[in-house]
Amino acid sequence: MWLLKYSKRLPLIQLLLLQLLCLNPAAAKKDKPDISSHKLDNPPSNFFYFDDSNTILLHDREAGLVHRSEDAGKTWDKVDVDAGKAWDLWRHPYDNQKAYIMGKASTHWHSNDQGKTWQDFEIPRARPSLVRTPLSFHAKDSDKVLIHGEVCRIGGILDCTQTTFYTNDGFKEIGMLRKNTRGCVFAHATPEFDTGDSEKADDRVVCVTTGRTSNDRREHRLAVSDNYFEDEHEPALEGDRTVQGVLSIAVVKGYLVAAVRAPNTDELAMYVTDDASEWHRAVFPADSRLKEDAYTILESTSYSIQVDVLTVDPPTPMGVLFTSNSNGTYFTKNIQHTNRNTHGIVDFEKVQGIQGIVMVNVVDNFEEVERSFGQEEKRLRSQISFDDGRTFQELTADGKTLHLHSVTEMKNIGRVFSSPAPGVVMGVGNTGKYLKGYEEGDLYVSDDAGLTWTLALEEAHKYEFGDQGSILLAIYDEGPTDIVQYSLNHGKKWHKVDLPEGKIRAKALTTTTDSTSMKFFLWGSKGGGSKTEHWVFSIDFEDMHEDKCKDKDFEKWSARVDKDGKPTCVMGRKQFYDRRKADADCFIREKKFEEVEPNFDTCKCTEEDFECDYNFIRSKDGKECVRDGPLPDPKGACKNGAKKYKASSGYRKIPGNGCKGGLDLEEEKERDCEDTLKPIVSGEINTERTAFPAQSFRNYFYMERAESSSDSSKAGKDETVVMRTDKSEVYISRDHGKTWDQILKGEKIKDVYPHPHFSDVCFFVTTGKRVHYTINRGDTYGHFDAKIEPRRDDELRLPALAFHADYKDWLIWTGAQDCDKGGGKCHNDALYSTDRGGSWEYLARYVRKCEFIKEEGRGDKQKLVYCEAFKDEKPDGPLQLQSSDNWFADHKTPFNDILDFTTMSEFIIVATRDETDSLKVDASVDGLTFADALFPSNFNVPVQKAYTVLDSHTHAVFMHVTVGDRQDAEYGSIIKSNSNGTSYVLSLNNVNRNKDGFVDFEKMLGLEGVALVNIVSNIEEAEKGSGKKLKTMITHNDGAEWSLLKAPQKDPEGKSYDCNTGDCSLQLHGYTERRDPRATFSSPSAVGLMMAVGNVGDYLTEKSEKTSDTFITRDGGVEWQAVKKGNYMWEYGDQGSIIVIVRDTVSTDEIFYSLDEGQTWTPYKFSEKKVHVAILSTVPSDNSLNFLLWGQEDDSDSEIVTFNLDFSQIKERQEQCKLDENNPESPDSDYYLWEPKHPLSDSNCLFGHVARYHRKLTDRDCYNGRSIQHLHNIAKNCECTRADFECDYNFEPAKDGSCKLVSGLEPPDHSKICKEDPEKMSYFKPTGYRRVPLSTCEGGNELEKYESKEVPCRGHEKDFEEAHRGLGGFSIFILAVVLPIGIASAVGYWVWRNWDGKFGRIRLGEQGSAFDADRPWIKYPVLAVSGVVAVVAAVPLLVGSLWRWASGLFGGGRRYTTRGSFARGRGDYAVVDEDELLGEDEDEEV
């Protein structure tokens, strides 16, 4: 009965249940996901999920707003920050509660509750950095954040200083970390990084900073602090040496990596630390080079770094994949020809959550691509590795080879192939021989981590993973669509769902970062043009009918298997997951926001579980670990005659490896005690003689391999020399002249052109169209054929090749046309190539020369080219200056009648004729806009006079203005600019020059502010035909004051000099008498040392064996010592720890050398025959233990010889000197700190500070080795004194040393700054003084403000009363300069503004009795340049006459063939141009 009654009531119960379900939607299970939509006003610029939540933040940059959703995008609210002020949005990578909104100015916001509430914070006077990410995070304490900003002056646009700020309490307080930074990171920037001393180093910050005295990126360095830069230290990267040229730093998993750029090359070195304390240089195989912007640090593991290195340049870049050992120091090659794009992105991705699986794309037709210089399209093939990149195999789908689009073609956000869903990966691609276009691809899926693949959906789709791989979601990606598709069984079956707003074009599809959510977020657009609509969608699977998974629905899945399906080992373990079965009808609902954790089984140890131990490296075949140099003697085990000892096997187990048992490669092995001994040295100098069948050397160049080059085995050691003889034969030596090989046999080499910007590159020009070259210092050679023969106007000595500063394959070729036709039709045309001569296109016709203008600091106009071209293509017409930034598809003509133009660092100067046929100078800072160099009305420069631009290392330009040009009586005045080159005042007059425009002026290299000159002391007599009487003067404060050189008391033989008159002093033969311009007085690597030839007396006598002696100074020119009778040449080696001298003009068979800075000298006989030595040389860095003598033996007129002198075997130079940067004067140190001083000062204050330099103790028997950063620090800033100031514009030094206004002239009108800069608040009235640009003095006698009145600008009176801000140095620049640079954006301006040469103020000084105020050239020694005059790192520079002057170097013929010809002789000559003497007319006889 009961059963019967129950059955009768069943329909009613079912009805009630259905009604109940309808009333409770949560209980109703659906058969498809719920989709909701929301329309946006603008496209989102950024959006992200907070980890482990459904909260999304979305940034609308156009409106300056941030939107927030707590339900994965269903509903949205605007966050409560100032409307329109949100400029950028950031999420904390390690705290899922915190986010940050950066404003455009100084106000920003942070949130501690996933964006629900926001608190503002201020960074006074700073805005977010425009050149690097604004925030850096601490992985273990989210309250600690670094903020990268820029502090700007003048309305927030100009003169910005990159500054980093910090908070350690969640933005309750913000402090300034450090100025002049170029990127900072916490050592604990990732959870994996371990400093080893967490308490001490928890706050450790590592920054890239500018140099101690310069913004030049070659001097950028690392600075480390544990207390937010209350104090800091510079870490030693190479042994105990610090390293300059640091470009960037990055934290990758458990490694901190620093990239260092080598000078004069595009190579980089990589330094690695795994504890932020001990650094090591990363060693790559010898055939692999790291290049700037050409290596990519990839997603790495906790036990290795993976790097892809560019091997083929754009436009079809390719690379090689390397993997490091566990401490990141040694890298081995994994796979070649990896695909890259022009942004450095590499087709490389690890399968997430599974150790050892890597997917890459490689270029199949790499040989054709490499040969075609970008003309051949790359054919890509996909590869996968299951053993951490040791071996690779192809992907397969249904038995066919599969290729997938990867990271270089990102079509979605996040990872390309995988997610934390165990083993489930997807990709778009095709089967066949190689990868086709994206729209020719289909969607493929694999549920065994890429081992096998199946077709999921036809055509390309965006895709995403959810619920740990239970849900796969895809949307069509080749055009608009109104559906999404999903699969619940690993892609075997797909279901369609309609989108609510019709067809959209999908832009992004994503979900939570752990792929555990059942909710997805989609962004798309519809319509077009002004009617484009932007929509976001929330796709929610939570209410679908599938149940929660039970234990039976999971399987134990092996993450890696071999070809037979058996689990494989990586890092000593097999990896397993408990994974939902593909066909299980359930969701993993209860594990939302919980990533799947793997299980591991331990493996037995095999060879793959070990790496090379310290002091061991892989053999060339990679099969074993071999020792790298002598092994350490363990605690005296080899004493008392022992022959054997136990030591490392050469292997160690990879840290973190979990293998047990099996093979044990770590077991110590017995080794010979002889292995601990260093090689036996001879203790003597070794000499190698080489003879050449020629009568003279024409030129030689060093191609020194930089110390920071990527091949550590050759860094700083490959001392390559290239030499050309008078027979047009070329020889090369890779070992500094010990052995020589003739190259390019059978070719007549007309000229040799070493690349001025890349020391590995050299071109060899024949007499025809063929040009040979090497790009690797002579390892290999290539050639190209120019369209026309090289130029024939040899009298101009202008080069046939011009080079680009950034792209070594960009060339300009100037060649002769119609020269065999007669009739005056011979002329030069210019062509260009962007593929190293592979193809040529015409640039300009009827030119004299063409040059690339691109230099650092000159904007982004890479293609900007200047040509001197004859007007209307008439060789007898005036020269025009023509410019173009599109290969002369069109061009501008800024000047119609020029004498010449020169490029100097970031500046360009043009010499033109004005309407009165007088010299006129114009300057440009960007290569696009020029400003006049305005002379006072009664200060005229005749055309026949000349300017010589002198050295300018010290924020001021020195220029020699020719006053008298009577033959053999030439002289002039040196004028010096302020720090921005806008005004010039007298530094010294009557300075000697020769007929070719060279000036007796030389800066001391490596020491700021010291220079020597020779002046003509008998001007009136010399102008009447008498010979010049020269006297040598020196300045110790950058030209502000000059004095005679103090004469030594004793001659080289210990006899007293006859020096009793008031005019008696030391006189030195200067630059105008130098046979080799590379033989400078000093070396930048030997701080404080100078050598010279001269005499003691009233005047400089003729240079001869009888009247001249050789002198040395060890203190920057204050005190001098006579070291040898007669004339000697000199060279510095090992940064001055070895000095070699040899007789000049007299045949000899011996040299002398000193190991104690010239205090004692030792003779060494290098030849059995007398040799006439023409040149003594060494590498440009002066850091070698090798020297070269070039000459001819007395008994031979058919041979020339070189002698290599190798000091590496002498016993005094076997141990490397010890240097502790943090305690440089410790008892164990081989160095002391030296402080230069002004000879007239009682203190060591010079330029407003006390500078301290590293100097080797002369009694220490050790070698310097790697270049030392000589400037240790600025010990302190001093109070200002008169020596820190010079005379202002239109003021001159009076006899009492004060600065007086020049009669008839007006003081400079400083109020002009207000007109030029409407933002400017005030200015100071002139006092007659201005600060020397190098001076950093503080307080004291500030003469530029002394008795000066600070005046408000009109319209800013109220602001002035509130702020009382003074006039800054950069404002002076605005005072006289109107340069509409045409900056397109703040970012573009920042790049221009932050070149390596910051502006500051400058001072000029009194000169004493040599001053003659009656001469018009001296009375008005001011060049008011309404622009910027170049700051050059060069000696006197000129057109054509350089070749005439240098032609006597070895006898007959010219010696140098390129404008960078001096570059290989000494680094400071790298920018020497033949065309940098302005104002000399080219009509004179050559």
Coordinates of N, CA, C and O in Angstrom, one line a residue, residues 946-992:
A946 N 93.0 80.8 -38.6 CA 92.5 79.4 -38.3 C 92.2 79.2 -36.9 O 92.7 79.9 -36.0
Y947 N 91.3 78.3 -36.7 CA 91.0 77.8 -35.3 C 91.5 76.4 -35.2 O 91.4 75.6 -36.2
T948 N 92.0 76.0 -34.1 CA 92.3 74.6 -33.8 C 91.5 74.2 -32.5 O 91.7 74.8 -31.5
V949 N 90.7 73.2 -32.6 CA 89.9 72.8 -31.5 C 90.8 71.8 -30.7 O 91.3 70.8 -31.2
L950 N 91.0 72.1 -29.4 CA 91.9 71.4 -28.5 C 91.1 70.4 -27.6 O 89.9 70.3 -27.7
D951 N 91.8 69.8 -26.8 CA 91.2 68.8 -25.9 C 90.2 69.4 -25.0 O 90.3 70.6 -24.6
S952 N 89.1 68.6 -24.7 CA 88.0 69.2 -23.9 C 87.4 68.1 -23.0 O 86.2 67.8 -23.1
H953 N 88.2 67.6 -22.1 CA 87.7 66.5 -21.2 C 87.0 67.1 -20.0 O 86.4 66.3 -19.2
T954 N 87.1 68.4 -19.7 CA 86.8 68.9 -18.4 C 85.6 69.8 -18.4 O 85.6 70.9 -17.8
H955 N 84.6 69.5 -19.2 CA 83.3 70.3 -19.3 C 83.6 71.7 -19.8 O 82.8 72.6 -19.6
A956 N 84.7 71.9 -20.6 CA 84.9 73.1 -21.2 C 85.7 72.9 -22.5 O 86.6 72.0 -22.5
V957 N 85.5 73.7 -23.5 CA 86.2 73.6 -24.8 C 87.4 74.5 -24.8 O 87.2 75.7 -24.5
F958 N 88.5 74.0 -25.1 CA 89.7 74.8 -25.4 C 89.8 75.0 -26.9 O 89.8 74.0 -27.6
M959 N 90.0 76.2 -27.3 CA 90.2 76.5 -28.7 C 91.4 77.4 -28.9 O 91.5 78.4 -28.2
H960 N 92.2 77.1 -29.9 CA 93.3 77.9 -30.2 C 92.9 78.8 -31.4 O 92.6 78.3 -32.5
V961 N 93.0 80.1 -31.2 CA 92.7 81.1 -32.3 C 94.0 81.6 -32.8 O 94.8 82.3 -32.1
T962 N 94.2 81.4 -34.1 CA 95.5 81.9 -34.7 C 95.5 83.4 -34.7 O 94.6 84.0 -35.3
V963 N 96.5 84.0 -34.2 CA 96.7 85.5 -34.2 C 97.7 85.8 -35.3 O 97.5 86.7 -36.2
G964 N 98.9 85.2 -35.2 CA 99.9 85.5 -36.2 C 100.2 84.2 -37.1 O 100.4 83.2 -36.5
D965 N 100.1 84.4 -38.4 CA 100.3 83.2 -39.3 C 101.4 83.4 -40.2 O 101.5 82.7 -41.2
R966 N 102.3 84.3 -39.9 CA 103.6 84.4 -40.7 C 104.3 83.1 -40.6 O 104.5 82.5 -39.5
Q967 N 104.8 82.6 -41.7 CA 105.5 81.3 -41.7 C 106.6 81.3 -40.8 O 107.5 82.2 -40.7
D968 N 106.7 80.2 -40.0 CA 107.7 79.9 -39.0 C 107.5 80.9 -37.8 O 108.4 80.9 -36.9
A969 N 106.5 81.7 -37.8 CA 106.2 82.6 -36.6 C 104.8 82.5 -36.1 O 104.2 83.4 -35.6
E970 N 104.2 81.3 -36.4 CA 102.7 81.2 -36.1 C 102.5 81.1 -34.6 O 103.3 80.5 -33.9
Y971 N 101.5 81.7 -34.1 CA 101.1 81.7 -32.7 C 99.6 82.1 -32.6 O 99.0 82.5 -33.6
G972 N 99.1 82.0 -31.4 CA 97.7 82.4 -31.2 C 97.3 82.4 -29.8 O 98.2 82.2 -28.9
S973 N 96.0 82.5 -29.5 CA 95.5 82.6 -28.2 C 94.7 81.4 -27.9 O 93.9 80.9 -28.8
I974 N 94.8 80.9 -26.7 CA 93.9 79.8 -26.3 C 92.7 80.4 -25.5 O 92.9 81.1 -24.5
I975 N 91.5 80.2 -26.0 CA 90.3 80.6 -25.3 C 89.6 79.4 -24.8 O 89.7 78.3 -25.4
K976 N 88.8 79.6 -23.8 CA 88.2 78.5 -23.1 C 86.7 78.8 -22.9 O 86.4 79.9 -22.5
S977 N 85.9 77.8 -23.1 CA 84.4 78.1 -23.0 C 84.0 77.8 -21.6 O 84.7 77.3 -20.7
N978 N 82.8 78.3 -21.3 CA 82.1 77.8 -20.1 C 81.6 76.4 -20.4 O 81.8 75.9 -21.5
S979 N 80.9 75.8 -19.4 CA 80.6 74.4 -19.5 C 79.7 74.0 -20.6 O 79.6 72.9 -21.0
N980 N 78.9 74.9 -21.1 CA 78.0 74.6 -22.2 C 78.4 75.1 -23.5 O 77.7 75.0 -24.5
G981 N 79.6 75.7 -23.6 CA 80.2 76.1 -24.8 C 79.6 77.4 -25.4 O 79.8 77.7 -26.6
T982 N 78.9 78.2 -24.6 CA 78.2 79.4 -25.1 C 79.0 80.6 -25.0 O 78.7 81.6 -25.7
S983 N 80.0 80.7 -24.2 CA 80.9 81.9 -24.2 C 82.3 81.5 -23.9 O 82.6 80.6 -23.2
Y984 N 83.2 82.3 -24.5 CA 84.6 82.0 -24.4 C 85.4 83.2 -23.8 O 85.0 84.3 -24.1
V985 N 86.4 82.9 -23.0 CA 87.2 83.9 -22.4 C 88.7 83.5 -22.6 O 89.0 82.3 -22.9
L986 N 89.6 84.4 -22.4 CA 91.0 84.1 -22.6 C 91.5 83.1 -21.5 O 91.2 83.3 -20.3
S987 N 92.3 82.2 -21.9 CA 93.0 81.3 -21.0 C 94.5 81.7 -21.0 O 95.1 81.9 -20.0
L988 N 95.0 81.8 -22.2 CA 96.5 82.1 -22.4 C 96.7 82.6 -23.8 O 96.1 82.1 -24.8
N989 N 97.6 83.6 -24.0 CA 97.9 84.1 -25.3 C 99.3 83.7 -25.7 O 100.1 83.1 -24.9
N990 N 99.6 84.0 -27.0 CA 101.0 83.7 -27.5 C 101.3 82.3 -27.5 O 102.5 81.9 -27.4
V991 N 100.4 81.4 -27.7 CA 100.6 80.0 -27.6 C 101.1 79.5 -29.0 O 100.6 79.8 -30.0
N992 N 102.2 78.7 -29.0 CA 102.8 78.3 -30.2 C 102.0 77.3 -31.0 O 101.4 76.4 -30.5

